[in-house]
Coordinates of C-alpha atoms and ligand atoms in Angstrom, one line a residue:
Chain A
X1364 CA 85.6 -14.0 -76.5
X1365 CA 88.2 -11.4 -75.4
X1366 CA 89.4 -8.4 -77.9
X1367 CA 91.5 -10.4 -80.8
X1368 CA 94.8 -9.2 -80.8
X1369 CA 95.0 -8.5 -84.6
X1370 CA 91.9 -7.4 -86.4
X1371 CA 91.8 -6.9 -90.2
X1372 CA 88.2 -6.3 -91.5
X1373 CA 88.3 -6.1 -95.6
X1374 CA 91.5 -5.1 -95.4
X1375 CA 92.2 -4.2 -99.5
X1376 CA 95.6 -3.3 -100.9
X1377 CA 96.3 -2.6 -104.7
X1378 CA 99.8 -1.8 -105.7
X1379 CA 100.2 0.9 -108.8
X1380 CA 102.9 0.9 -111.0
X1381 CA 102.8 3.1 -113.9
X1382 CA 101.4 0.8 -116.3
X1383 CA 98.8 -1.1 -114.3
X1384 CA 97.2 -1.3 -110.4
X1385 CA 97.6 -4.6 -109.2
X1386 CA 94.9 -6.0 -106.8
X1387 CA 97.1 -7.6 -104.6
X1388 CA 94.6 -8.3 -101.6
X1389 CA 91.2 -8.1 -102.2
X1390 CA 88.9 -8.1 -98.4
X1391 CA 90.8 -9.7 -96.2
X1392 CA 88.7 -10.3 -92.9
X1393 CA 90.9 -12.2 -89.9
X1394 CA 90.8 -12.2 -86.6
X1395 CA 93.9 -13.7 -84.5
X1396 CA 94.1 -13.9 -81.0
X1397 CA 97.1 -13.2 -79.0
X1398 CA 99.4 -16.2 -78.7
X1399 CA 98.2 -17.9 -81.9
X1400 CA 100.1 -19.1 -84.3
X1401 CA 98.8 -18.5 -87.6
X1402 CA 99.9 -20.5 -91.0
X1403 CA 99.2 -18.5 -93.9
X1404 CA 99.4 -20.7 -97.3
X1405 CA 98.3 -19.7 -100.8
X1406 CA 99.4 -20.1 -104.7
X1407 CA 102.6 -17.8 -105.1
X1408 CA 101.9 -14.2 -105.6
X1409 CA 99.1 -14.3 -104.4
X1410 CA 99.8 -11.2 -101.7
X1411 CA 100.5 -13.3 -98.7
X1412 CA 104.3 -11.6 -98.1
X1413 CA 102.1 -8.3 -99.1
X1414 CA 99.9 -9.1 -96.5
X1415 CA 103.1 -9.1 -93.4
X1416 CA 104.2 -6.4 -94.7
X1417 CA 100.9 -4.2 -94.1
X1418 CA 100.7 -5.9 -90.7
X1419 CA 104.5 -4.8 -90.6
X1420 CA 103.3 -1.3 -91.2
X1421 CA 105.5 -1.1 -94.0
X1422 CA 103.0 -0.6 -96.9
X1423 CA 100.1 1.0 -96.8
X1424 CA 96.7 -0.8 -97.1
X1425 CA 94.2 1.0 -99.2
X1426 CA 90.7 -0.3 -97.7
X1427 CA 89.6 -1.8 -94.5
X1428 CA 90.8 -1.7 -91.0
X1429 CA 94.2 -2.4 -89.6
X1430 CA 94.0 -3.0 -86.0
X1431 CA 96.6 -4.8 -84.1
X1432 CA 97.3 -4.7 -80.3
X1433 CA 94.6 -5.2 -77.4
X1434 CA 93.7 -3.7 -74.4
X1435 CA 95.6 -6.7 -72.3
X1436 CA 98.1 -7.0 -75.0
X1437 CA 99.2 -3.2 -76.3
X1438 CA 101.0 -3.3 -79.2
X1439 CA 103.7 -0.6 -80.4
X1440 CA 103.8 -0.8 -84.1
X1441 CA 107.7 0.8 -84.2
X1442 CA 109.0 -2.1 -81.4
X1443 CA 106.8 -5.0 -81.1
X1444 CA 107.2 -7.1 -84.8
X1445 CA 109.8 -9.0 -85.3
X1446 CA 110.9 -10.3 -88.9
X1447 CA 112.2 -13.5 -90.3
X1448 CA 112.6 -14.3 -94.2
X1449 CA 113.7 -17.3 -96.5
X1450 CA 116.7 -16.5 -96.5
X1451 CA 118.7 -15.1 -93.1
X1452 CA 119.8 -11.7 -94.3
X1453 CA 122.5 -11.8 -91.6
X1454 CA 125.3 -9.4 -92.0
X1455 CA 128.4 -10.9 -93.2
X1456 CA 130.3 -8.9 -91.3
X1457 CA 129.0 -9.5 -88.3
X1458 CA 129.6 -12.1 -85.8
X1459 CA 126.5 -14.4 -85.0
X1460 CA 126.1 -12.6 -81.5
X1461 CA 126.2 -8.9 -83.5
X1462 CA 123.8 -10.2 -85.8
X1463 CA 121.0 -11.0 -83.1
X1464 CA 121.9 -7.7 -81.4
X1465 CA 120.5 -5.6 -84.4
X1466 CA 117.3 -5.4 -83.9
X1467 CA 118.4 -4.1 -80.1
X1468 CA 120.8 -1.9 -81.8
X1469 CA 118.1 0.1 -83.9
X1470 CA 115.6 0.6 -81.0
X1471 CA 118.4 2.1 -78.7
X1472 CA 117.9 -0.6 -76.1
X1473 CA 119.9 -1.2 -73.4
X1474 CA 123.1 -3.6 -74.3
X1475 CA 124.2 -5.2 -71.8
X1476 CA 120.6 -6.9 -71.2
X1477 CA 120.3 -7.4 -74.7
X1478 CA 123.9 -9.1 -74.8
X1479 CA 122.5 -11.4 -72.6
X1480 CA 119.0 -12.1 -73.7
X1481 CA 120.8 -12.5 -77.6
X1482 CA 123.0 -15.3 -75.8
X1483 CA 119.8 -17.2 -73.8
X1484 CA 117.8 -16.6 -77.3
X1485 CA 121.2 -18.3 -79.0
X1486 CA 121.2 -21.2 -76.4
X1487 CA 117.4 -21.8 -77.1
X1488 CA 117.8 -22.0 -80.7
X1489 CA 121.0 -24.2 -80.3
X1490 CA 123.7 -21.9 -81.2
X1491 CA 125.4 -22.1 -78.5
X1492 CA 129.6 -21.7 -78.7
X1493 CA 128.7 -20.2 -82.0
X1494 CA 128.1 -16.1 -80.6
X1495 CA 131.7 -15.3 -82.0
X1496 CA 131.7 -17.0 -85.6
X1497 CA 130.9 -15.7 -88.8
X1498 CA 127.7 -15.8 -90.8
X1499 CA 129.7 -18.0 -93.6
X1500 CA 130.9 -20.3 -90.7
X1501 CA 127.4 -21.7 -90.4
X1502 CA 125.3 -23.8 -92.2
X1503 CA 122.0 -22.4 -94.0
X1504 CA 119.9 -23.7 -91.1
X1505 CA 122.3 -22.7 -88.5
X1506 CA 121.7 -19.4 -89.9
X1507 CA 118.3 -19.2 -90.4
X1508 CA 118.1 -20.0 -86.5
X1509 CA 120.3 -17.0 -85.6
X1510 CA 117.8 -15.2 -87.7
X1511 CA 115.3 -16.3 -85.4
X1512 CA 116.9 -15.3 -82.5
X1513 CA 117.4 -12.1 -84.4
X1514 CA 113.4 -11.4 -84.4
X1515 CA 113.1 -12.3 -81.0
X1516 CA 115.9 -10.0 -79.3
X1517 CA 114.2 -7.0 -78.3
X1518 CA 111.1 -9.2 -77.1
X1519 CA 108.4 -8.3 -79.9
X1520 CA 105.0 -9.0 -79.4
X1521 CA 104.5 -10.0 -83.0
X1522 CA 106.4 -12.1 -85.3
X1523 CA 106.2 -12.3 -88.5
X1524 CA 107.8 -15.5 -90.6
X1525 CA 108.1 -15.6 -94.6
X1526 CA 108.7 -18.5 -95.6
X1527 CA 111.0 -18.5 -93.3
X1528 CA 112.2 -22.6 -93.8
X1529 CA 111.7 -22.1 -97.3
X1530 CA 115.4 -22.6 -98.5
X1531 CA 115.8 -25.5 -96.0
X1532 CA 116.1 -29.4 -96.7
X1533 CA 113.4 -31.5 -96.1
X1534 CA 115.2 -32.9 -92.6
X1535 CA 116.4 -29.9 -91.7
X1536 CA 113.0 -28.4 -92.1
X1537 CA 111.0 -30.6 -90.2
X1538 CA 113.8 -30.5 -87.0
X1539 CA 113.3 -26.8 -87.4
X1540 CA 109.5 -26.9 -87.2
X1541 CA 109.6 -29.1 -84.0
X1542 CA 111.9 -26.3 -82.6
X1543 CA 109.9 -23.6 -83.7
X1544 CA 106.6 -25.2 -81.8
X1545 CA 108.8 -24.8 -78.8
X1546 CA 109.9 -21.7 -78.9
X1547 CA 106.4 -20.4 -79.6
X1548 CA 105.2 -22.6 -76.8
X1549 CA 107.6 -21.2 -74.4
X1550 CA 107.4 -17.6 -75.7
X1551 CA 103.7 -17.4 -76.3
X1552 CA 104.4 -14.7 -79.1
X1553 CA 102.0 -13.8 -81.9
X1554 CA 103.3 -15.6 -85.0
X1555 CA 102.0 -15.5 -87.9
X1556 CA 103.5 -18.0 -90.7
X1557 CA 103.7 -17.9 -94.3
X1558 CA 104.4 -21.0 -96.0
X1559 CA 104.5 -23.2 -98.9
X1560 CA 104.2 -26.4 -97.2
X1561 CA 101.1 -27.4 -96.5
X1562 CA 101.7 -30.0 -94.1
X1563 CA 104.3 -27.6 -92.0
X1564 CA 101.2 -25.4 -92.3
X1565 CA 99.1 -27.8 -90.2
X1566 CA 101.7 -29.2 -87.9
X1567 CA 102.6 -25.5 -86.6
X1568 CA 99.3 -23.7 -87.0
X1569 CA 96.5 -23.0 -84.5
X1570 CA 94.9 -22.1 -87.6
X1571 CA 95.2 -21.7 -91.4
X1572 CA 94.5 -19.0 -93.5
X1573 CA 93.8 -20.5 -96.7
X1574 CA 94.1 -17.5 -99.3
X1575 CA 93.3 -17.7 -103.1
X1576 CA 95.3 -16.8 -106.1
X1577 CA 95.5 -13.0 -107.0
X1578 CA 93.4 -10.7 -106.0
X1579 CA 93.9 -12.5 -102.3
X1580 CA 90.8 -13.6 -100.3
X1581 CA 90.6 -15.7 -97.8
X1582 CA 89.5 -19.2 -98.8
X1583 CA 89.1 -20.5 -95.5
X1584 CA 90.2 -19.5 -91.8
X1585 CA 90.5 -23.1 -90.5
X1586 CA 90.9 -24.3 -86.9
X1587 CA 93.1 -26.7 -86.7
X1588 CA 91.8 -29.1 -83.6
X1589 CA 94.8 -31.0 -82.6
X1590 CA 96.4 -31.2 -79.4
X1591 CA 98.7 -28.1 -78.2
X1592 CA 101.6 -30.2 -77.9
X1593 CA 102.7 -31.5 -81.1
X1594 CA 105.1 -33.9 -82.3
X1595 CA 105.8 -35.7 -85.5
X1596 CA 103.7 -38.6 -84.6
X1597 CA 100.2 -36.0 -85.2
X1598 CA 101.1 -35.6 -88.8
X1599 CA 100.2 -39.5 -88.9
X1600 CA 96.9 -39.0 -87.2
X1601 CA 93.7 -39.1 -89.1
X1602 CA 92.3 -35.3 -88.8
X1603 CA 95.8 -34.2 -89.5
X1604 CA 95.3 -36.1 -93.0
X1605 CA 91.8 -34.1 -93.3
X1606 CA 93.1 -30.8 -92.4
X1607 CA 95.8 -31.3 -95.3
X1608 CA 93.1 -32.9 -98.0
X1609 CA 91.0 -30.1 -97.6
X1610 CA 93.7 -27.8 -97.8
X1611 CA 95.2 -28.7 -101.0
X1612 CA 91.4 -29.0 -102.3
X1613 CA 90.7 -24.9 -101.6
X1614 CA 94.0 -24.7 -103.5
X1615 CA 92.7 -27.2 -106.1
X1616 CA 95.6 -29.4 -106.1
X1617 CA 93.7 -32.0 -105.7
Chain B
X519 CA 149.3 -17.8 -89.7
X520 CA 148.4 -21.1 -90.9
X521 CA 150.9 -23.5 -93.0
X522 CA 148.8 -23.0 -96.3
X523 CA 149.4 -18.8 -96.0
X524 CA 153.5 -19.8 -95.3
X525 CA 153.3 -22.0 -98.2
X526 CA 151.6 -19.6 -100.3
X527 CA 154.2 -16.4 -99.1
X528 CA 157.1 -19.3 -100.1
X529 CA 155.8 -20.1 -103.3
X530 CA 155.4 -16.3 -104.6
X531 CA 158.9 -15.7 -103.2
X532 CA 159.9 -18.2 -105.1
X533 CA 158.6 -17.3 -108.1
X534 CA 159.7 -13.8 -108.0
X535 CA 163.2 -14.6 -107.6
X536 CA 163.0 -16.9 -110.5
X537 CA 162.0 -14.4 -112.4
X538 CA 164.4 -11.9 -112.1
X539 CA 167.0 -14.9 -112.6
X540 CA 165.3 -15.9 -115.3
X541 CA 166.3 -11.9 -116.9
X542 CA 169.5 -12.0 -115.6
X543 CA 170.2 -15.6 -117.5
X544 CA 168.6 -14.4 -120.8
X545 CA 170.7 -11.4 -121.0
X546 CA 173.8 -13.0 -120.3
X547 CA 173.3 -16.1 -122.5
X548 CA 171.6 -14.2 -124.8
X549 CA 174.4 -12.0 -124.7
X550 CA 172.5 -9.1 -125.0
X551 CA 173.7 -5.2 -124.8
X552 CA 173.6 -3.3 -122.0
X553 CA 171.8 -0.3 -123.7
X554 CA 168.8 -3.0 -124.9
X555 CA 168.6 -4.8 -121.2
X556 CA 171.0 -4.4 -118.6
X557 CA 171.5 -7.3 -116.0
X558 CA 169.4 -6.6 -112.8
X559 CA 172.6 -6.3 -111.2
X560 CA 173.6 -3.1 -113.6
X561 CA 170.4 -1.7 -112.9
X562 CA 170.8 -1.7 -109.2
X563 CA 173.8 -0.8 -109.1
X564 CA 173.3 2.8 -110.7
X565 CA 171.6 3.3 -107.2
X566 CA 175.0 4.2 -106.1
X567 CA 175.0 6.8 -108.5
X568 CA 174.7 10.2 -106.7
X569 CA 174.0 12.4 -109.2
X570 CA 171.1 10.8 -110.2
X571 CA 169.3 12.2 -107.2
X572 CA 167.4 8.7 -106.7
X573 CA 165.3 10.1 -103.4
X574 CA 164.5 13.4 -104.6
X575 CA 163.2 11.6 -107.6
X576 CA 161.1 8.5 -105.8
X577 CA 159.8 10.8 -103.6
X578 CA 158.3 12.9 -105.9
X579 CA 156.3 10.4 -107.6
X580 CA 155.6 8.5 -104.6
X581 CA 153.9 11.9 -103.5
X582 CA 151.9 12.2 -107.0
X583 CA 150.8 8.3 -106.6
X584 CA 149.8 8.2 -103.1
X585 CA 148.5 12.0 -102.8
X586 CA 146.3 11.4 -106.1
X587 CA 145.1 7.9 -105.1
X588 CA 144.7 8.9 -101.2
X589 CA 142.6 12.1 -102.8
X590 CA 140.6 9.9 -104.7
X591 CA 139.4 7.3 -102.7
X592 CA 138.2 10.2 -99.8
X593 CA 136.5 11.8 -102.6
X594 CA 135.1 9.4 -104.6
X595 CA 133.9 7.7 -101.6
X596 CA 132.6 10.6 -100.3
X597 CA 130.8 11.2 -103.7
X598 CA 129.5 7.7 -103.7
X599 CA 127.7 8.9 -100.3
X600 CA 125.9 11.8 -101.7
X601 CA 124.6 10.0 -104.6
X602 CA 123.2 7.0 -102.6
X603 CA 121.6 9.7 -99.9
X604 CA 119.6 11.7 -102.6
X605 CA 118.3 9.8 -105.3
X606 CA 117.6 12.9 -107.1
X607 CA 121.2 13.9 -107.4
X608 CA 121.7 10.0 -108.3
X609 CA 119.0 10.4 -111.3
X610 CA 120.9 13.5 -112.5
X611 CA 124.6 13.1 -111.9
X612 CA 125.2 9.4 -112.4
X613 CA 124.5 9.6 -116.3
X614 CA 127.1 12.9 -116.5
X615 CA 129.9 10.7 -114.6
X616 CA 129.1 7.7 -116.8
X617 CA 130.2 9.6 -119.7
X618 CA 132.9 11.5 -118.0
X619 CA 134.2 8.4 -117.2
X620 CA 134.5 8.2 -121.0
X621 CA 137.3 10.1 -121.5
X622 CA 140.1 8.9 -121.9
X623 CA 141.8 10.3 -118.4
X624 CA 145.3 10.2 -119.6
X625 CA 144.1 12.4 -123.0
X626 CA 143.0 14.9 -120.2
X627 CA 146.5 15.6 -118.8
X628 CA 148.1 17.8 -121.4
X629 CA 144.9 20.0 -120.2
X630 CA 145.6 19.8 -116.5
X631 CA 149.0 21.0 -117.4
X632 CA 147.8 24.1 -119.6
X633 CA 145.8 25.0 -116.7
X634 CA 147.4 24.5 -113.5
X635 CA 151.3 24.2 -114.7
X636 CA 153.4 21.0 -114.8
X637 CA 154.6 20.0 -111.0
X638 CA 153.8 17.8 -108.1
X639 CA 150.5 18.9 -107.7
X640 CA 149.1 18.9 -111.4
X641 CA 150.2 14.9 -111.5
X642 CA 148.3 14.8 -108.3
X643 CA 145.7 16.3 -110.1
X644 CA 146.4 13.7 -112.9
X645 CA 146.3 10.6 -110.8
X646 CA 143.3 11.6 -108.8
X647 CA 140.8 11.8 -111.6
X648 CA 142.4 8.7 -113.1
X649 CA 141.8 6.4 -109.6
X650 CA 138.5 8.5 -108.7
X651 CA 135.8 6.8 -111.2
X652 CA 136.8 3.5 -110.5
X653 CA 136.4 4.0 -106.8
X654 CA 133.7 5.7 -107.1
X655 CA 131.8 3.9 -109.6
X656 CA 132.3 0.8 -107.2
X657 CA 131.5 2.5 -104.4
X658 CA 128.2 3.5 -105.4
X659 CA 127.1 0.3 -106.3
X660 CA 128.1 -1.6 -103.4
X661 CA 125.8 0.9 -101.5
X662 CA 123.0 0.4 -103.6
X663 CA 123.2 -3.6 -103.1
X664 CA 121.5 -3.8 -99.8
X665 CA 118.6 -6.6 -99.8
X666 CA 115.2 -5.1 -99.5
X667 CA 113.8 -7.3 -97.2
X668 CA 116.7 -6.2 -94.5
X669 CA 115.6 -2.5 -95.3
X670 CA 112.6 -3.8 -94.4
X671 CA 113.6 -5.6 -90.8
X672 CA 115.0 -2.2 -90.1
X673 CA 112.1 -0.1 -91.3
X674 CA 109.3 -2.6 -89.3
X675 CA 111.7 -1.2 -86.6
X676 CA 111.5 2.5 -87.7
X677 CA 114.9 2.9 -87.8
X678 CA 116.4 5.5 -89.2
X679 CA 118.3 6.5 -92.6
X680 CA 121.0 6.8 -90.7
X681 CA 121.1 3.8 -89.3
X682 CA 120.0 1.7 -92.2
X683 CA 123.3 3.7 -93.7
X684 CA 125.8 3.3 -91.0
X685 CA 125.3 -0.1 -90.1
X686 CA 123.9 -1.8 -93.2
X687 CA 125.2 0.4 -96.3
X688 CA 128.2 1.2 -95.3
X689 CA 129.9 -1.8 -93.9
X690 CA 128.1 -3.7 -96.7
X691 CA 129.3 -1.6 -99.4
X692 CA 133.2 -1.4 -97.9
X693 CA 133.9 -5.2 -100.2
X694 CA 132.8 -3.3 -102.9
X695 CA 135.3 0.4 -102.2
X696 CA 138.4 -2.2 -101.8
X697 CA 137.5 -3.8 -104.7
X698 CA 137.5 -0.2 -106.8
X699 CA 140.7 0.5 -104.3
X700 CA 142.3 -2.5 -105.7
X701 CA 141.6 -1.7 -109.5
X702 CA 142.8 2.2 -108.8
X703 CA 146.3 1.4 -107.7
X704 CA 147.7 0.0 -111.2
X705 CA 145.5 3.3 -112.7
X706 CA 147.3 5.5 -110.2
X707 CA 150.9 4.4 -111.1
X708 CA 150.2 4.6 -114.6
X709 CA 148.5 8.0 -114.3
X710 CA 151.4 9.9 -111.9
X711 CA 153.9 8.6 -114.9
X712 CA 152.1 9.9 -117.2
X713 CA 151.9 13.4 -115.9
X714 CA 155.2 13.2 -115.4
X715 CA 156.3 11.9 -119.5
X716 CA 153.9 14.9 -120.3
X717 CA 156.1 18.1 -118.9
X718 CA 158.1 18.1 -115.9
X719 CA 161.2 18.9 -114.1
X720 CA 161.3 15.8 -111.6
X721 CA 159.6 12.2 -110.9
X722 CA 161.0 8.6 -111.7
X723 CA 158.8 9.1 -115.0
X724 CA 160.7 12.5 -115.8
X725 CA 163.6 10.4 -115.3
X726 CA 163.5 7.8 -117.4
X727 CA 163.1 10.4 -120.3
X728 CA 166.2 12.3 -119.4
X729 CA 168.1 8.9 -119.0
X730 CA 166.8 7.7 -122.2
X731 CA 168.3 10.6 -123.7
X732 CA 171.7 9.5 -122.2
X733 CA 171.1 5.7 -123.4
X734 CA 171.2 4.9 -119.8
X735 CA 169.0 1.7 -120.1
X736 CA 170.3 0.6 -116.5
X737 CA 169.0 3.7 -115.1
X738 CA 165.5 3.7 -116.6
X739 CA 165.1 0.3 -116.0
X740 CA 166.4 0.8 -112.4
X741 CA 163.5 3.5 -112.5
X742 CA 160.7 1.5 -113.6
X743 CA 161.3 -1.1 -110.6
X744 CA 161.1 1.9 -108.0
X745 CA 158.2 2.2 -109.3
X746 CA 156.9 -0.6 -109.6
X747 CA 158.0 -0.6 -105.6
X748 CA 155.9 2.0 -105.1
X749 CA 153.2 0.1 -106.8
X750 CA 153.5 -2.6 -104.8
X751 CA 153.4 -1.0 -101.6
X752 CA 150.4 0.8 -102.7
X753 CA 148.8 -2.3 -103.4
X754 CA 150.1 -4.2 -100.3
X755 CA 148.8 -1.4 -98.2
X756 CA 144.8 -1.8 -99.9
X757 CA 145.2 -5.7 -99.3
X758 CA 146.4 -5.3 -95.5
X759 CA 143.7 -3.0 -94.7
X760 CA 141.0 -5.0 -96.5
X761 CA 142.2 -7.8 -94.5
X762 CA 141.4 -5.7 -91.4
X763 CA 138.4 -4.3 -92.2
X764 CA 136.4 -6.8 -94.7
X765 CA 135.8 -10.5 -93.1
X766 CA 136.7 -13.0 -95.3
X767 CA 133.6 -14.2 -96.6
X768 CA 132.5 -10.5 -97.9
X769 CA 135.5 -9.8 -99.9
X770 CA 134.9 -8.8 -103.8
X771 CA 137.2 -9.7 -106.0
Ligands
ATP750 N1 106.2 -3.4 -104.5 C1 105.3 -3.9 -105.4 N2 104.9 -3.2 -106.4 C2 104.0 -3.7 -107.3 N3 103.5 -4.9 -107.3 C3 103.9 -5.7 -106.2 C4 104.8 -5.3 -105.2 N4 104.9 -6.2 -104.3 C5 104.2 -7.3 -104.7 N5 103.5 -7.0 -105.9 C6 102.6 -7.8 -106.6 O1 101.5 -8.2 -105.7 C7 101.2 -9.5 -105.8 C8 101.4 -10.2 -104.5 O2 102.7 -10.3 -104.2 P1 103.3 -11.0 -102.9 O3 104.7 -10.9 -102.8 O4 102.5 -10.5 -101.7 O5 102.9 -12.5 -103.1 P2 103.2 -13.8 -102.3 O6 101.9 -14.5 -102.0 O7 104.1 -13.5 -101.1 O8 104.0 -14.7 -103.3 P3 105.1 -15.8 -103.1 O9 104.4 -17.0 -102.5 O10 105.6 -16.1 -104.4 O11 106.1 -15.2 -102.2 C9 102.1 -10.1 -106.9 O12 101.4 -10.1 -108.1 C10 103.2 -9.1 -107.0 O13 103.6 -9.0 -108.4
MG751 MG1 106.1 -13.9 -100.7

């Protein structure tokens, strides 16, 4: 098998405040390959949005190996992640177009490109006709697509996705999964996707990481075996019902 | 602009010159003295009254309201700045100007006067460090409200604090200056007046005292509308220039 993209051997992080340390991950140990898309699902707080944010480089880790980026598939840590959250963080006071420029904007890239790349992203994520409104002139999913756009402007090899259709309704969720699967088929980005719902976890995933509740470990890396291009019809199909049963045993939910 | 903003603009119209017919009718029905409430037409008519030096007067506390307030918005947004750029200086000061902002501002004025003499530039003086807490105060925490996961977008990105502060701080916190802009102009009239009650030689405020002296009611309360007027225009000015700068949806308030 070729050199995985992103490599964490026993990766470990504890958080300290002044009262207590917090074992937020405890040996984490993935391997993801470049062009996966990963679902990451676990009981809440368990360190899963701790976990992006080490790959983001924005915390520390304080045991194991890091290692993201390949020979075939470099990776520079201050340009190539891109960020999406429940909720859209877009800035009010920017129009939708300004918005997806940011990310652009901070890496000193050059505009008039970007301009154009933030309008095909906005035409892929059908926003279209909206570059010139207003965050507030846009529904929540609306917004959360410009957001998506947003982490895909300056082209980053990584993307990372909090529970990113968190905050959405259940028909507005689903529509945006199915677009999601597109735009990582098209893009063939990195992705890796935190998530509540298990069943979004399955439909999107190449695999799962299944984690357990605080300290973090991984309960299961799980392959998921179904076709590459998915529709709604899989979630129906009879593996797709396994995948899920086991998933909410690990968590015992069942 | 749209029918509803007309309708709106007609409506306040409206109910401003009902008001002021409202006075007119109460002290004419009521038949009340002229040295207890003059008609509004009394009142504006001692505007033709030259020795009451109307401009010399209005100008001078238009200069105390608008230098003081101008003054404090500059330095109580610049103040806001520091204190959101070093968190040390935020730890140490920010308790000091909560309590300073204790004191009663208008108590301080007799003070300002002892040291730097009654005149244009003490009321300045006055009015500044009336308007400059709220503005600051508001400043500062509209700064501090940024959402940590978009520090964090910007961080994964290594942007700098300079960026994060120029194009997420800034504009985010600019709702938050109008809105302690906003609050400051009725501080800044009242604190330019007061200056002005306390010792002077000119000023609308000065004015009204002398007049009351005289039991010219129709000048004083010719006096208190001008400035009001200025007021107003203060006021109008912060609302146009929010309505430039701050879309819609981000306005405080
Ligand atoms: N900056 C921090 N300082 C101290 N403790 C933290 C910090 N961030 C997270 N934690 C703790 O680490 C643990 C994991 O948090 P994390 O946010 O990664 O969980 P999560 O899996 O994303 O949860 P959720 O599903 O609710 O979003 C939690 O117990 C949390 O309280
Ligand atoms: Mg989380």
């Amino acid at each position: 098998m070729a050199e995985s993209f992103i490599s964490l051997t026993d990766v470990r992080k504890v958080y300290r405040t002044r009262r207590e340390e917090i074992e937020a991950i405890q040996n984490i140990s993935i391997e993801v390959q470049a062009g996966e898309l990963v679902s990451i699902v676990g009981p809440s707080g368990c360190g899963k949005s701790t976990l992006l944010k080490i790959l983001a480089g924005l915390h520390p880790h304080d045991g194991g190996e890091v290692r993201i980026g390949s020979a075939a598939e470099p990776f520079d840590p201050s340009r190539d992640v891109g960020m999406v959250f429940q909720q859209p963080l877009l800035l009010k006071w920017r129009r939708i177009l300004e918005n997806v420029l940011l990310p652009a904007e901070i890496l000193g890239l050059p505009m008039k490109q970007s301009r154009e790349r933030a309008r095909d992203l906005l035409a892929m994520v059908g926003l279209a006709g909206f570059e010139t409104n207003y965050p507030y002139q846009l529904s929540g999913g609306m917004q959360q697509r410009a957001a998506i756009a947003r982490a895909l402007v300056h082209d980053p090899k990584l993307i990372l996705m909090d529970e990113p259709f968190g905050a959405l309704d259940a028909l507005t969720r689903e529509k945006m999964n199915l677009e999601l699967m597109q735009i990582w088929r098209e893009s063939r980005k990195t992705i890796l996707f935190v998530t509540h719902g298990i069943q979004e976890a399955v439909f999107l995933g190449s695999h799962v990481a299944v984690m357990t509740a605080r300290p973090a470990r991984l309960a299961e890396y799980m392959t998921i075996d179904l076709p590459e291009k998915r529709d709604l019809a899989i979630k129906t199909q009879e593996n797709f019902g396994e995948y899920t049963r086991r998933i909410y045993k690990l968590l015992d939910m069942d | 602009m749209t029918a509803a903003t007309w309708r709106k603009i007609a409506i306040a119209t409206a109910v401003h010159i009902a008001f002021v017919a409202f006075w007119w009718l109460a002290v004419i029905l009521g038949d009340v003295p002229e040295y207890i409430l003059p008609t509004p037409w009394l009142a504006l008519k001692t505007l033709g009254e030259p020795n009451f030096n109307w401009v010399f007067h209005f100008t001078a506390t238009a200069q105390e309201i608008f230098g003081g307030y101008i003054l404090a918005v500059v330095v109580g947004v610049a103040f806001a700045m520091f204190f959101t750029w070093s968190a040390r200086l935020d730890a140490a000061l920010m308790p000091l100007l909560v309590t300073l902002n204790m004191i009663p501002k208008v108590a301080m004025a007799p003070l300002f006067i002892v040291w730097l003499r009654f005149g244009i530039q003490t009321n300045i003086v006055i009015t500044f460090t009336i308007c400059f807490f709220p503005i600051l105060l508001n400043t500062a925490r509209g700064l501090r409200e940024v959402e940590p996961d978009l520090l964090d977008l910007v961080r994964a990105l290594n942007g700098s604090r300079w960026q994060i502060f120029s194009k997420i701080q800034l504009p985010g916190a600019l709702p938050y200056v109008f809105s302690g802009m906003k609050v400051a102009t009725v501080l800044a009239v009242a604190g330019a007046i007061v200056g002005e009650f306390i010792q002077s030689d000119r000023g609308l405020g000065w004015f009204m005292l002398v007049t009351q002296e005289a039991l010219n009611t129709d000048a004083m309360v010719m006096a208190l509308m001008l400035v009001t007027l200025i007021g107003v225009v203060l006021y109008g000015s912060v609302i146009l220039l929010e309505r430039i700068f701050v879309v819609q949806d981000a306005r405080v308030e």
